[in-house]
mmCIF file of C-alpha atoms and ligand atoms in Angstrom:
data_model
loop_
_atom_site.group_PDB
_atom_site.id
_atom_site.type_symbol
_atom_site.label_atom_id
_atom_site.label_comp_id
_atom_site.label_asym_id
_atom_site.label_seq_id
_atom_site.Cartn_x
_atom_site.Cartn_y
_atom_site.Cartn_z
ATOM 1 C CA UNK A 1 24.564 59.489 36.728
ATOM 2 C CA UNK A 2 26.229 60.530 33.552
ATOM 3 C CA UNK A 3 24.252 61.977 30.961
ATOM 4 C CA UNK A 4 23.308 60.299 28.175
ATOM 5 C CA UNK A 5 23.838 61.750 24.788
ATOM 6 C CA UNK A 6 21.893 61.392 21.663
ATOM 7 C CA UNK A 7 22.477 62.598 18.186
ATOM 8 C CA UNK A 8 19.127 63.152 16.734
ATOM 9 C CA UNK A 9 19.051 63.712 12.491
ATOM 10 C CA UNK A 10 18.313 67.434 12.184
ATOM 11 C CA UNK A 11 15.247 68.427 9.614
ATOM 12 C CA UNK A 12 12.388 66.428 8.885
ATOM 13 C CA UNK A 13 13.116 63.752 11.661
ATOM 14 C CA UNK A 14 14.116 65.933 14.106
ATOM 15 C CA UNK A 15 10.729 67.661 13.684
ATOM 16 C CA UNK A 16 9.110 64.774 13.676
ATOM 17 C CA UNK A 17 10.518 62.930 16.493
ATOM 18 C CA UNK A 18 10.568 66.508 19.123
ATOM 19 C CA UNK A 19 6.813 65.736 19.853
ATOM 20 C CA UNK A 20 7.711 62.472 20.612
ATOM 21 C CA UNK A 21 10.571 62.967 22.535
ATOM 22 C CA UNK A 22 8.478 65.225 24.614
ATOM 23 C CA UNK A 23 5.233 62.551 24.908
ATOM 24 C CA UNK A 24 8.048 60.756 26.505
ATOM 25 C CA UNK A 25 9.208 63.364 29.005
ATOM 26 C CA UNK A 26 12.143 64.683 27.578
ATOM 27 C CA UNK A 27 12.081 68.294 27.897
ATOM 28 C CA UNK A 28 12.929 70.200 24.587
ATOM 29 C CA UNK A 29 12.347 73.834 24.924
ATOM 30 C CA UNK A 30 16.229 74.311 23.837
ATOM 31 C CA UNK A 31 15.305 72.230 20.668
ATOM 32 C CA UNK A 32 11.860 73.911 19.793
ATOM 33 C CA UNK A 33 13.783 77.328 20.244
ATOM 34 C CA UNK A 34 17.157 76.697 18.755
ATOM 35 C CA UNK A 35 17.926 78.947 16.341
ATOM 36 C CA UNK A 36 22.058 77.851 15.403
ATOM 37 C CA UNK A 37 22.294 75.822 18.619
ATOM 38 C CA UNK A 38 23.576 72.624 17.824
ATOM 39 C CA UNK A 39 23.475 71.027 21.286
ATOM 40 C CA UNK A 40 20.872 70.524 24.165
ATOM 41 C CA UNK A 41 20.390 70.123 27.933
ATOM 42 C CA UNK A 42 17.751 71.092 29.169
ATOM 43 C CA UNK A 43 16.910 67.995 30.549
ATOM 44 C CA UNK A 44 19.531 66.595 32.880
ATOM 45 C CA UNK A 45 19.515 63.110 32.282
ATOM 46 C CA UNK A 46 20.497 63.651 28.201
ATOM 47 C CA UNK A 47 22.188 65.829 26.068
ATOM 48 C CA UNK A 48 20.825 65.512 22.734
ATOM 49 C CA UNK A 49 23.206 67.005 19.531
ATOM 50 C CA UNK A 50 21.589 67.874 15.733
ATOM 51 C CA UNK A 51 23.212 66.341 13.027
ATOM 52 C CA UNK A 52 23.175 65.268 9.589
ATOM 53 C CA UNK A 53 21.719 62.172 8.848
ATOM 54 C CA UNK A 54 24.573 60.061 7.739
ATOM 55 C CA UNK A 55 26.935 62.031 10.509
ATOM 56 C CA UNK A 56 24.798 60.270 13.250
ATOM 57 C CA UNK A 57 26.536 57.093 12.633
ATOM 58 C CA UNK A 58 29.722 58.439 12.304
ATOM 59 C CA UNK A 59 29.353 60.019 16.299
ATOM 60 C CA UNK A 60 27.770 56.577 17.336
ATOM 61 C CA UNK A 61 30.127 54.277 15.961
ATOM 62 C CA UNK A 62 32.945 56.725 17.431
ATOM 63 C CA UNK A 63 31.529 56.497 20.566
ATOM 64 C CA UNK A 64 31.085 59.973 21.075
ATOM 65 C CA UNK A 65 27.063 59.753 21.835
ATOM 66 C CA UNK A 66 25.798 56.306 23.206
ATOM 67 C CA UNK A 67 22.118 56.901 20.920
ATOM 68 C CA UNK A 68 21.455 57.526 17.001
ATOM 69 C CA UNK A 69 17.842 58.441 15.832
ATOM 70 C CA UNK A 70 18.476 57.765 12.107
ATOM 71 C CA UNK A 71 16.670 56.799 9.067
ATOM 72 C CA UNK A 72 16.498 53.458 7.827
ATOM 73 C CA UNK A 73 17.788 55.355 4.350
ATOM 74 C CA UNK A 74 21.071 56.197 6.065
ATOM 75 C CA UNK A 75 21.953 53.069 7.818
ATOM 76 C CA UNK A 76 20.666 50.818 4.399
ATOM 77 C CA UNK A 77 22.908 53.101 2.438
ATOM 78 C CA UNK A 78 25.840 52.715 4.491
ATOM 79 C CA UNK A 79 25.178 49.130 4.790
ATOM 80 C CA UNK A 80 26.276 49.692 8.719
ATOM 81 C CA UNK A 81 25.341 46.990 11.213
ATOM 82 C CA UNK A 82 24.588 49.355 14.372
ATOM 83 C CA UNK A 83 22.621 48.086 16.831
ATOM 84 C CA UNK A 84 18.629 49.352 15.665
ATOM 85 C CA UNK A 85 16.754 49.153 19.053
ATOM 86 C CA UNK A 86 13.451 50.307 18.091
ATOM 87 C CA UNK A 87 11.496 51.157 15.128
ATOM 88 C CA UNK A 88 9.350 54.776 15.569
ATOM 89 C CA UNK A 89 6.118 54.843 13.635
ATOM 90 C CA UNK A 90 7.570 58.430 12.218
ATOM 91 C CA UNK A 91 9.269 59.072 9.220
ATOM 92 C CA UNK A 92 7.884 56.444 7.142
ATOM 93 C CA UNK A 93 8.779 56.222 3.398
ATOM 94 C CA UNK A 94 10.038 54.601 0.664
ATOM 95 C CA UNK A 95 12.612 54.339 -1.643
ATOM 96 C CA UNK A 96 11.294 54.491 -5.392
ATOM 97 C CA UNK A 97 12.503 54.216 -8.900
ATOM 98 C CA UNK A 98 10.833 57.702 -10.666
ATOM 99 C CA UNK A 99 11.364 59.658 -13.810
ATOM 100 C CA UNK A 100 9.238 61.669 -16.239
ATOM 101 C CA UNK A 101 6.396 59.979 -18.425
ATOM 102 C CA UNK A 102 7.959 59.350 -21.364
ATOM 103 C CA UNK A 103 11.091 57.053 -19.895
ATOM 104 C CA UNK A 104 10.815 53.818 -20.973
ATOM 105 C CA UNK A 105 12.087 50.915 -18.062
ATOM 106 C CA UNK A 106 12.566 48.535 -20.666
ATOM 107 C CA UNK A 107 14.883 50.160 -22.528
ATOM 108 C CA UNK A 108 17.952 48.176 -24.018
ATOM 109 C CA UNK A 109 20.296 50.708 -23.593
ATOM 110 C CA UNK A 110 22.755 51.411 -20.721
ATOM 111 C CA UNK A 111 20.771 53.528 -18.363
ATOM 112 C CA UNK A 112 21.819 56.688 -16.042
ATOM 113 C CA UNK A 113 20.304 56.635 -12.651
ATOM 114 C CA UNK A 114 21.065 59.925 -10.593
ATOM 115 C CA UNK A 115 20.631 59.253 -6.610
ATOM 116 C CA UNK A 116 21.480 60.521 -3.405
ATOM 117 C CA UNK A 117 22.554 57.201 -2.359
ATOM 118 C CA UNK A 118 24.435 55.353 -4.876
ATOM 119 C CA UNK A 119 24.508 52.260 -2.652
ATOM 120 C CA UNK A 120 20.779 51.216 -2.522
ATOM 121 C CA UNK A 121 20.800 52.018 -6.025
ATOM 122 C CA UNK A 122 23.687 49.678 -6.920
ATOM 123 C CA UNK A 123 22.172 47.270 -5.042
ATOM 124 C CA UNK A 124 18.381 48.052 -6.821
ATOM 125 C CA UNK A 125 19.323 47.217 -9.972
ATOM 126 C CA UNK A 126 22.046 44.115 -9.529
ATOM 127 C CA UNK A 127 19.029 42.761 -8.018
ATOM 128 C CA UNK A 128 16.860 42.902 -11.556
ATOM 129 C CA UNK A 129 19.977 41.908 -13.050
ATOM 130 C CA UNK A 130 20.436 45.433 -15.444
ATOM 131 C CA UNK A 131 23.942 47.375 -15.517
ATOM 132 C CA UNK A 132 23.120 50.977 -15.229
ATOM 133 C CA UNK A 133 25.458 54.113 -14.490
ATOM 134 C CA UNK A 134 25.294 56.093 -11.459
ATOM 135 C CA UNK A 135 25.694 59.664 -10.842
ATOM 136 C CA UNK A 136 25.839 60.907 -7.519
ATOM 137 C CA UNK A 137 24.020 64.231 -6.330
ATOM 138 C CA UNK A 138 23.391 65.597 -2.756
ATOM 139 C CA UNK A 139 19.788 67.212 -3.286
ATOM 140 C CA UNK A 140 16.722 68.700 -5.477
ATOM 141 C CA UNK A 141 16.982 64.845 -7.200
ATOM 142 C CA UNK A 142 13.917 65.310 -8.673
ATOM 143 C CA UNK A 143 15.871 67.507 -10.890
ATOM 144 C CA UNK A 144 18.279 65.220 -12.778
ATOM 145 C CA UNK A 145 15.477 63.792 -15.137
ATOM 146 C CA UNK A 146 14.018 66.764 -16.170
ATOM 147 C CA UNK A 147 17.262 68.693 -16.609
ATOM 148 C CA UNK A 148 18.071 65.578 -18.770
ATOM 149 C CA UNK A 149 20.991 64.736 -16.188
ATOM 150 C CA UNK A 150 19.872 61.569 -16.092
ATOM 151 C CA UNK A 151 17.329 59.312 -17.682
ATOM 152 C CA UNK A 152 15.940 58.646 -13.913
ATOM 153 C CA UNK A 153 16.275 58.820 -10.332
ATOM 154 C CA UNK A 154 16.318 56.643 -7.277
ATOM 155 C CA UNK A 155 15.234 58.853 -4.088
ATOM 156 C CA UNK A 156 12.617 58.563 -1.455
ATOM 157 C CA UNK A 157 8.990 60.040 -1.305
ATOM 158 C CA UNK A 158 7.260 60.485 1.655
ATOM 159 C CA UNK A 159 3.777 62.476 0.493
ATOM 160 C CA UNK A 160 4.409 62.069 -3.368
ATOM 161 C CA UNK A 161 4.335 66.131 -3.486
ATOM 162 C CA UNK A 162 7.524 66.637 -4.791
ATOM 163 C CA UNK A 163 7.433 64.273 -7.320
ATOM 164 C CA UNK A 164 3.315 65.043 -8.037
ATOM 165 C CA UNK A 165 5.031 69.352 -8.631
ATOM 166 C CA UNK A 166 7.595 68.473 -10.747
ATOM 167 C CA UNK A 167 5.347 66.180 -13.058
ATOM 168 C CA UNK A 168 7.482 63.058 -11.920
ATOM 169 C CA UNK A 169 6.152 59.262 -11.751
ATOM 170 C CA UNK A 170 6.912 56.054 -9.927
ATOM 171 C CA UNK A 171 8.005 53.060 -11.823
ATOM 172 C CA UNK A 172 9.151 50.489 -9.571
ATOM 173 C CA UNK A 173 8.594 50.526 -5.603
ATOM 174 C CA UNK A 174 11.960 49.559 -3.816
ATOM 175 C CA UNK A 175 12.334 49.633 0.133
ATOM 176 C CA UNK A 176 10.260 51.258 2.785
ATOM 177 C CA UNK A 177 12.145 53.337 5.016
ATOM 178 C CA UNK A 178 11.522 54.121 8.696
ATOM 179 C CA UNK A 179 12.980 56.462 11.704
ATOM 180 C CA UNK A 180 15.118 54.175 14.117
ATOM 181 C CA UNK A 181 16.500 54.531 17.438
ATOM 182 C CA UNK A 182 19.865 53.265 17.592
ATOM 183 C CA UNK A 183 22.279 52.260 19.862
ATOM 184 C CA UNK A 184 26.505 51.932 20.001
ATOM 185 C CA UNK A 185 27.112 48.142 21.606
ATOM 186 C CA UNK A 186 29.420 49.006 23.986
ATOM 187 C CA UNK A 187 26.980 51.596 25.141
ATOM 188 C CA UNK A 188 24.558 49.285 25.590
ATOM 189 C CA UNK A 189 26.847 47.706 28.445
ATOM 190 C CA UNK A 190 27.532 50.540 30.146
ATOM 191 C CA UNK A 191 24.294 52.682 30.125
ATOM 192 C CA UNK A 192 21.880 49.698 30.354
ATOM 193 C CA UNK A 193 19.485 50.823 32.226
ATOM 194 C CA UNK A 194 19.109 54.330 31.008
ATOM 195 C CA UNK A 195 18.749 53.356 27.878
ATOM 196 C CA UNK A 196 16.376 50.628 28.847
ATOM 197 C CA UNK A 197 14.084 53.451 30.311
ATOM 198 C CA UNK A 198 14.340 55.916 27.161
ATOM 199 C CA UNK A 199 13.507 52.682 24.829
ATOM 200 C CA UNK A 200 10.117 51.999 27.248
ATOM 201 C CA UNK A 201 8.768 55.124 27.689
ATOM 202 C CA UNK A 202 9.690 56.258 23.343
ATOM 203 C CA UNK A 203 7.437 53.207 22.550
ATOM 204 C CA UNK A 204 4.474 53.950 24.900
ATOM 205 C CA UNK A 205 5.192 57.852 23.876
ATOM 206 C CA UNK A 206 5.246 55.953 20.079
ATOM 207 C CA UNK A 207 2.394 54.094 20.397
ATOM 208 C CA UNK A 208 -0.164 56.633 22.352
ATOM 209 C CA UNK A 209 0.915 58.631 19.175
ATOM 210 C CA UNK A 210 0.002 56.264 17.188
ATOM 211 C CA UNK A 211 -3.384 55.804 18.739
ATOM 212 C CA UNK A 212 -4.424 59.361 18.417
ATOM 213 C CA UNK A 213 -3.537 59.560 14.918
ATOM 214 C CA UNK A 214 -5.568 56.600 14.077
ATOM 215 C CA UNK A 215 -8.659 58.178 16.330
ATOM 216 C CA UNK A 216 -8.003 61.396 13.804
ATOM 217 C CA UNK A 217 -8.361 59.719 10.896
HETATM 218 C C1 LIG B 301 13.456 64.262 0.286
HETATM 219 C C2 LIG B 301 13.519 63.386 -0.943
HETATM 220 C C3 LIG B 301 12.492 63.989 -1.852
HETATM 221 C C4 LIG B 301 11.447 64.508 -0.881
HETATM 222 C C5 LIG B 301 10.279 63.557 -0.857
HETATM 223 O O1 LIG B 301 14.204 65.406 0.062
HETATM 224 O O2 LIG B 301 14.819 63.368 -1.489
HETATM 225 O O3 LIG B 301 13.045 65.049 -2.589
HETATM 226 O O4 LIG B 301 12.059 64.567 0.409
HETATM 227 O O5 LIG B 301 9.273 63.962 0.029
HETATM 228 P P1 LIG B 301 7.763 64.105 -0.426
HETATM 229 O O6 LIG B 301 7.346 62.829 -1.097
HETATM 230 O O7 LIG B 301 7.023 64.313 0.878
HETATM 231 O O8 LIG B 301 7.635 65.292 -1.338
HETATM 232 P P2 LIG B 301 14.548 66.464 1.194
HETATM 233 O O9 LIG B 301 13.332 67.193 1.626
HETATM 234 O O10 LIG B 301 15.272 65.745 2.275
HETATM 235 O O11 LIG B 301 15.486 67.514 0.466
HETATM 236 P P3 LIG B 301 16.635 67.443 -0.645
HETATM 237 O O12 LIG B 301 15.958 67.736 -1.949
HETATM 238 O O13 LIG B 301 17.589 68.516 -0.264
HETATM 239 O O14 LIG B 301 17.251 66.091 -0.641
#
């Protein structure tokens, strides 16, 4: 049987979904030990590749790998209408509004929002009806504000640190965000019952997961 491939978002969802990759019997030694490797076989029924987050779509919808494991961020910002199998209970988040303590929301004038993804943010503030310029950056967000780039900033927070460090605070609560296991339709044809497998045993790997960290707590 051919192997199936996977792109898998490298960083914080790659570390968080390994363990549960492996709860489901996936072997990832090759992963855990990587150093520059970008892709993995050690187990011979997949071959899962690291990339960024918004790259996974681009291999999926390509055709290239049959299996994204993406954040909800990537595919809401590129508005893209890939088939989302399964929802993991990793990775979850959410996208706020955020800026320093002395910006005031209701402010008349025309407003500059700096963002990672200009999309959700276009989208944010249509919604409430307000007209607000967008800048663009690709990281350290929480920096626009108090660099005076920008009067605030649309970006996710997971634990609140990075905002709580750099003296940042929430003022509006927009979308939650979650990892997702995606799949390309015509993939979904040919590799049906691989991918049926992978889907069952990720959700009892998901859920078990789940269980423990609720008997933690
Ligand atoms: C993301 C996000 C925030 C941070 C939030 O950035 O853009 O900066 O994580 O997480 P927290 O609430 O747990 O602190 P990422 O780590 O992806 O790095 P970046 O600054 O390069 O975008």
């Amino acid at each position: 049987m051919k192997r199936l491939k996977i792109a898998l978002t490298k960083g914080r969802t790659e570390q968080q979904v390994v363990p549960l990759l492996e709860a489901s019997g996936i072997n990832c030694d090759g992963i855990r030990n990587k150093q520059r490797r970008l892709i993995f076989d050690e187990d011979p029924r997949y071959e899962i590749i690291l990339v960024k987050g918004p790259d996974v779509l681009t291999y999926l919808n390509n055709g290239s790998v049959q299996i994204g494991i993406v954040g909800s961020d990537i595919l809401d910002e590129q508005q893209n209408s890939q088939y989302a199998m399964l929802d993991l209970s990793v990775g979850k988040c959410r996208f706020v509004l955020a800026s320093t303590s002395d910006f005031d929301p209701q402010a008349h004038r025309r407003k500059i929002i700096a963002t990672k993804y200009p999309n959700i943010t276009k989208r944010y503030f249509q919604g409430i009806g307000e007209d607000v310029e967008i800048i663009k950056i690709e990281g350290s967000v929480e920096l626009a504000p108090l660099i005076g780039l920008a009067d605030a900033i649309v970006d996710i927070v997971e634990t609140g640190n990075t905002l709580r460090e750099n003296h940042l605070q929430v003022y509006a609560r927009l979308q939650p965000v979650n990892t997702k296991l995606v799949v390309n339709r015509l993939a979904l044809r040919q590799y049906q019952p691989q991918i049926k497998q992978l889907i069952t045993n990720l959700q009892r790997a998901d859920q078990q997961s789940g269980q423990s960290n609720l008997i933690k707590e």
